[in-house]
Short mmCIF file of C-alpha atoms in Angstrom, two decimals:
data_model
loop_
_atom_site.label_atom_id
_atom_site.label_comp_id
_atom_site.label_asym_id
_atom_site.label_seq_id
_atom_site.Cartn_x
_atom_site.Cartn_y
_atom_site.Cartn_z
CA MET A 1075 0.08 0.21 0.05
CA LYS A 1076 2.69 2.34 0.88
CA TYR A 1077 4.24 1.93 -2.61
CA LYS A 1078 1.55 2.58 -4.10
CA VAL A 1079 0.84 5.38 -2.25
CA LEU A 1080 4.70 6.47 -3.36
CA TRP A 1081 4.49 5.69 -7.32
CA ALA A 1082 0.85 7.74 -7.18
CA ILE A 1083 2.47 10.62 -5.98
CA THR A 1084 5.70 10.29 -8.19
CA LEU A 1085 3.45 9.56 -10.97
CA ASN A 1086 1.21 12.94 -9.95
CA THR A 1087 4.31 15.30 -9.50
CA PHE A 1088 5.59 14.34 -12.88
CA ARG A 1089 2.25 15.03 -14.67
CA GLU A 1090 2.40 18.54 -12.86
CA THR A 1091 6.07 19.28 -14.28
CA LEU A 1092 4.84 18.21 -17.54
CA ARG A 1093 1.87 21.05 -17.30
CA ASP A 1094 4.57 23.60 -16.88
CA LYS A 1095 5.43 25.52 -19.77
CA LEU A 1096 8.79 26.60 -18.58
CA LEU A 1097 9.83 22.64 -19.29
CA TYR A 1098 9.04 22.69 -22.59
CA SER A 1099 10.74 25.96 -23.45
CA LEU A 1100 13.57 24.63 -21.74
CA VAL A 1101 14.08 21.30 -23.50
CA GLY A 1102 13.38 22.85 -26.83
CA PHE A 1103 15.99 25.45 -26.56
CA ALA A 1104 18.37 22.92 -25.11
CA VAL A 1105 17.78 20.65 -28.45
CA LEU A 1106 18.03 23.77 -30.78
CA VAL A 1107 21.36 24.31 -29.04
CA ILE A 1108 22.75 20.97 -29.41
CA ALA A 1109 21.69 20.75 -32.75
CA ALA A 1110 23.84 24.48 -33.19
CA SER A 1111 26.54 22.56 -32.48
CA LEU A 1112 27.12 21.55 -35.82
CA LEU A 1113 27.52 25.26 -37.05
CA ALA A 1114 30.15 25.98 -34.16
CA GLY A 1115 31.49 22.50 -34.86
CA SER A 1116 31.75 23.66 -39.15
CA VAL A 1117 33.95 26.80 -38.19
CA SER A 1118 36.94 24.57 -35.88
CA LEU A 1119 39.64 23.44 -37.37
CA GLY A 1120 39.77 20.14 -38.19
CA GLN A 1121 37.98 19.41 -34.25
CA ASP A 1122 34.58 19.76 -35.03
CA ALA A 1123 33.90 16.08 -33.68
CA ARG A 1124 35.54 17.12 -30.19
CA VAL A 1125 33.42 20.70 -30.49
CA ILE A 1126 29.90 19.07 -30.80
CA GLN A 1127 30.65 16.68 -27.99
CA ASP A 1128 32.01 19.10 -25.87
CA PHE A 1129 29.77 22.03 -26.66
CA SER A 1130 26.75 19.56 -26.46
CA LEU A 1131 26.92 18.05 -23.52
CA THR A 1132 28.06 21.14 -21.43
CA ALA A 1133 24.26 22.54 -23.09
CA MET A 1134 22.54 19.05 -21.53
CA LEU A 1135 24.27 19.54 -18.48
CA VAL A 1136 23.31 23.42 -17.93
CA PHE A 1137 19.92 23.01 -19.32
CA LEU A 1138 19.23 19.95 -17.14
CA LEU A 1139 20.04 21.84 -14.15
CA ILE A 1140 18.03 24.88 -14.60
CA ILE A 1141 15.12 22.51 -14.83
CA THR A 1142 16.21 21.53 -11.29
CA TYR A 1143 17.05 24.90 -10.03
CA PHE A 1144 13.29 26.53 -11.63
CA ILE A 1145 11.21 23.54 -11.29
CA GLY A 1146 12.11 21.31 -8.34
CA THR A 1147 12.71 24.60 -5.85
CA GLN A 1148 9.57 25.30 -6.60
CA LEU A 1149 7.72 21.72 -5.71
CA VAL A 1150 7.20 21.69 -2.34
CA PHE A 1151 6.73 25.25 -1.88
CA LYS A 1152 3.61 25.02 -4.39
CA GLU A 1153 2.09 22.32 -2.64
CA VAL A 1154 2.23 24.94 0.81
CA GLU A 1155 1.34 28.16 -0.96
CA ARG A 1156 -1.95 26.36 -2.30
CA LYS A 1157 -2.76 24.69 0.62
CA THR A 1158 -3.07 21.05 -1.48
CA ILE A 1159 -0.79 19.71 1.43
CA TYR A 1160 -2.94 19.42 4.00
CA LEU A 1161 -5.50 17.77 1.81
CA VAL A 1162 -2.69 15.19 0.68
CA LEU A 1163 -1.46 14.43 4.05
CA SER A 1164 -4.96 14.65 5.64
CA LYS A 1165 -4.69 11.00 4.05
CA PRO A 1166 -3.29 7.93 4.72
CA VAL A 1167 -0.17 9.71 3.34
CA SER A 1168 3.18 9.92 5.56
CA ARG A 1169 5.39 13.16 4.89
CA GLU A 1170 8.32 11.08 3.95
CA THR A 1171 5.88 9.41 0.85
CA PHE A 1172 4.99 12.68 0.11
CA TYR A 1173 8.64 13.98 -0.06
CA LEU A 1174 10.27 11.05 -1.45
CA GLY A 1175 7.12 10.75 -4.07
CA LYS A 1176 8.15 14.59 -4.78
CA PHE A 1177 11.94 13.94 -5.42
CA PHE A 1178 10.84 10.67 -7.47
CA GLY A 1179 8.48 12.13 -9.89
CA LEU A 1180 11.03 15.61 -10.80
CA CYS A 1181 13.88 12.65 -11.03
CA LEU A 1182 11.31 10.97 -13.98
CA THR A 1183 10.82 14.13 -15.71
CA ILE A 1184 14.75 14.94 -15.65
CA LEU A 1185 15.30 11.54 -16.97
CA VAL A 1186 12.65 12.23 -19.64
CA ALA A 1187 14.50 16.14 -20.68
CA GLY A 1188 17.68 14.26 -20.58
CA LEU A 1189 17.03 11.50 -22.68
CA ILE A 1190 15.18 13.87 -24.99
CA MET A 1191 18.40 16.01 -25.41
CA ALA A 1192 20.65 12.89 -25.26
CA ALA A 1193 18.69 11.71 -28.42
CA MET A 1194 19.80 14.99 -30.41
CA PHE A 1195 22.96 14.73 -29.46
CA LEU A 1196 23.38 11.51 -30.84
CA ILE A 1197 21.77 12.11 -33.77
CA VAL A 1198 23.79 15.41 -34.56
CA LEU A 1199 27.45 13.13 -33.50
CA TYR A 1200 26.16 10.72 -35.80
CA ALA A 1201 25.34 12.94 -38.22
CA LYS A 1202 29.04 14.10 -38.15
CA THR A 1203 31.17 11.34 -37.76
CA HIS A 1204 29.09 8.59 -38.40
CA SER A 1205 29.67 6.51 -34.94
CA VAL A 1206 29.06 6.97 -31.30
CA PRO A 1207 32.19 6.71 -29.01
CA VAL A 1208 31.16 4.44 -25.88
CA ALA A 1209 32.38 6.82 -23.57
CA ALA A 1210 29.10 8.82 -25.12
CA TYR A 1211 26.69 7.26 -22.89
CA PHE A 1212 28.13 6.91 -19.79
CA ALA A 1213 29.03 11.04 -19.94
CA VAL A 1214 24.87 11.34 -20.62
CA GLY A 1215 24.21 8.94 -17.27
CA ALA A 1216 26.76 10.44 -15.20
CA ILE A 1217 25.18 13.91 -16.24
CA ILE A 1218 21.80 13.04 -15.29
CA LEU A 1219 22.93 11.33 -12.49
CA GLU A 1220 24.17 14.69 -11.23
CA ALA A 1221 21.01 15.99 -12.07
CA TRP A 1222 19.65 14.29 -9.89
CA LEU A 1223 21.76 14.67 -6.82
CA LEU A 1224 21.24 18.09 -7.20
CA THR A 1225 17.42 17.46 -7.49
CA ALA A 1226 17.78 16.25 -3.91
CA VAL A 1227 19.79 19.42 -2.57
CA SER A 1228 17.39 22.03 -4.38
CA LEU A 1229 14.53 19.74 -2.99
CA LEU A 1230 16.12 20.12 0.67
CA PHE A 1231 16.19 23.81 0.44
CA SER A 1232 12.97 24.06 -0.93
CA SER A 1233 11.57 22.35 2.45
CA PHE A 1234 12.70 25.00 4.29
CA THR A 1235 12.89 27.97 2.82
CA SER A 1236 11.48 30.24 -0.42
CA PRO A 1237 12.20 29.13 -4.18
CA LEU A 1238 14.09 31.75 -4.82
CA SER A 1239 16.34 31.12 -2.20
CA SER A 1240 16.64 27.60 -2.70
CA ALA A 1241 17.89 28.19 -6.40
CA ILE A 1242 20.44 30.12 -4.71
CA TYR A 1243 21.69 27.90 -2.52
CA THR A 1244 21.38 24.80 -5.00
CA PHE A 1245 23.86 26.42 -7.27
CA GLY A 1246 26.15 27.61 -4.99
CA VAL A 1247 26.63 24.03 -3.95
CA THR A 1248 26.68 23.38 -7.74
CA LEU A 1249 29.89 26.15 -8.31
CA ILE A 1250 31.16 24.89 -4.73
CA GLY A 1251 31.18 20.81 -6.12
CA HIS A 1252 32.27 21.24 -9.57
CA GLY A 1253 35.03 23.46 -7.88
CA SER A 1254 35.70 20.54 -5.58
CA ALA A 1255 39.32 19.79 -6.81
CA THR A 1256 39.98 24.15 -6.61
CA VAL A 1257 39.13 23.88 -2.97
CA TRP A 1258 41.14 21.70 -1.99
CA LEU A 1259 44.29 22.77 -3.51
CA LEU A 1260 44.04 26.10 -2.08
CA SER A 1261 43.59 23.96 2.12
CA GLN A 1262 46.75 22.85 1.49
CA LYS A 1263 48.22 26.53 0.85
CA ALA A 1264 45.76 27.91 3.62
CA SER A 1265 46.41 28.96 7.42
CA PRO A 1266 45.86 25.68 9.90
CA VAL A 1267 42.52 27.37 10.60
CA MET A 1268 41.54 27.93 6.95
CA ARG A 1269 43.06 24.99 6.18
CA GLY A 1270 40.07 23.03 8.35
CA ILE A 1271 37.66 25.04 7.47
CA LEU A 1272 38.24 24.35 3.58
CA GLU A 1273 39.05 20.43 3.73
CA GLY A 1274 35.32 20.85 5.27
CA VAL A 1275 33.96 22.15 2.71
CA TYR A 1276 35.77 19.63 0.54
CA TYR A 1277 34.51 16.37 2.56
CA LEU A 1278 30.91 18.37 3.40
CA PHE A 1279 29.83 19.22 -0.30
CA PRO A 1280 29.07 16.85 -3.24
CA ASN A 1281 32.29 16.79 -4.96
CA LEU A 1282 30.35 16.73 -8.96
CA GLU A 1283 33.33 16.50 -11.09
CA LYS A 1284 32.96 12.83 -10.42
CA PHE A 1285 30.35 13.07 -12.81
CA ASN A 1286 31.99 14.76 -15.50
CA LEU A 1287 32.64 12.38 -18.15
CA ARG A 1288 32.93 14.75 -20.89
CA ASN A 1289 37.19 14.59 -21.56
CA ASP A 1290 36.99 11.25 -21.90
CA VAL A 1291 34.35 11.64 -24.72
CA VAL A 1292 36.54 14.04 -26.10
CA PHE A 1293 39.21 11.64 -26.09
CA ASN A 1294 37.41 8.45 -26.73
CA LEU A 1295 38.23 7.01 -23.38
CA SER A 1296 35.78 4.44 -22.00
CA PRO A 1297 35.36 4.09 -18.15
CA ASP A 1298 35.89 1.31 -16.71
CA GLY A 1299 34.08 -0.63 -14.81
CA THR A 1300 36.00 0.11 -11.90
CA GLN A 1301 35.05 4.13 -12.19
CA VAL A 1302 31.36 3.37 -13.10
CA GLY A 1303 30.83 1.82 -10.09
CA LEU A 1304 32.14 4.20 -7.83
CA ILE A 1305 30.38 7.10 -9.63
CA LEU A 1306 27.28 5.01 -8.71
CA LEU A 1307 27.88 3.94 -5.25
CA TYR A 1308 28.92 8.16 -4.82
CA PHE A 1309 26.27 8.92 -6.02
CA VAL A 1310 23.43 6.70 -4.49
CA GLY A 1311 25.28 7.11 -0.83
CA TYR A 1312 25.22 11.01 -0.53
CA THR A 1313 21.84 11.02 -2.28
CA ALA A 1314 20.66 8.82 0.62
CA PHE A 1315 22.06 11.17 2.85
CA LEU A 1316 20.63 14.46 1.40
CA LEU A 1317 17.22 12.65 1.34
CA ILE A 1318 17.59 11.26 4.86
CA LEU A 1319 18.37 15.28 5.53
CA GLY A 1320 15.89 16.23 3.97
CA VAL A 1321 12.74 14.03 4.99
CA ALA A 1322 14.02 14.71 8.46
CA VAL A 1323 13.95 18.52 8.02
CA PHE A 1324 10.51 17.91 6.35
CA ARG A 1325 8.92 16.03 9.13
CA LYS A 1326 9.55 19.15 11.70
CA ASP A 1327 7.78 21.85 9.41
CA GLU A 1328 4.63 23.38 10.71
CA PHE A 1329 2.12 24.12 7.35
#
């Protein structure tokens, strides 16, 4: 029964996000940008395949993160603002189930949007090179995993603050996550106090560079099984931590 309720909330959230015109605008624009990578590749000096790969994968990541920032941060807020959350929670639905249903619903939306973008990327790449490296599929999967992890981040922030603040905080986490290597290097050159602070930031915030496989695609390097396994393990562990923390915060909210 509990899983049926979770699935119902997941599907309802998925349908709700599909009604958002912003989603269609972002996905449509992303497809156009990826298609335009053909033009960008044509003006490069013998590096057209690399330009298309890097340009398209970067565009895919950026647009999926924008979807997370502007749609994911409003999921819980809209329910509270419209008072519909009272109706849902008055039924045999726990807060944990409601929260997780929202998360899985948005993850499903991101998956569909990501697959549409990925299809255009693969079509463009094949049209130009007549081949698709195996690394491209792994890179697409890693981008979707990163977007899912940041969905958990945005949902956590949205459970106790406004959508605008949630988007800003999630964007900040994204910047720190992709600059984790720089944070670590700075910590090694800083004073003892600052070093402790920077190392704390390094270990506390997600290392999003683990999901960056764009260079593997550009240089046609297929990730090995160990690397893929570590990426999946990191994703599951960190996302589970965020969801547990988010549920704990959401349970204490007073509506």
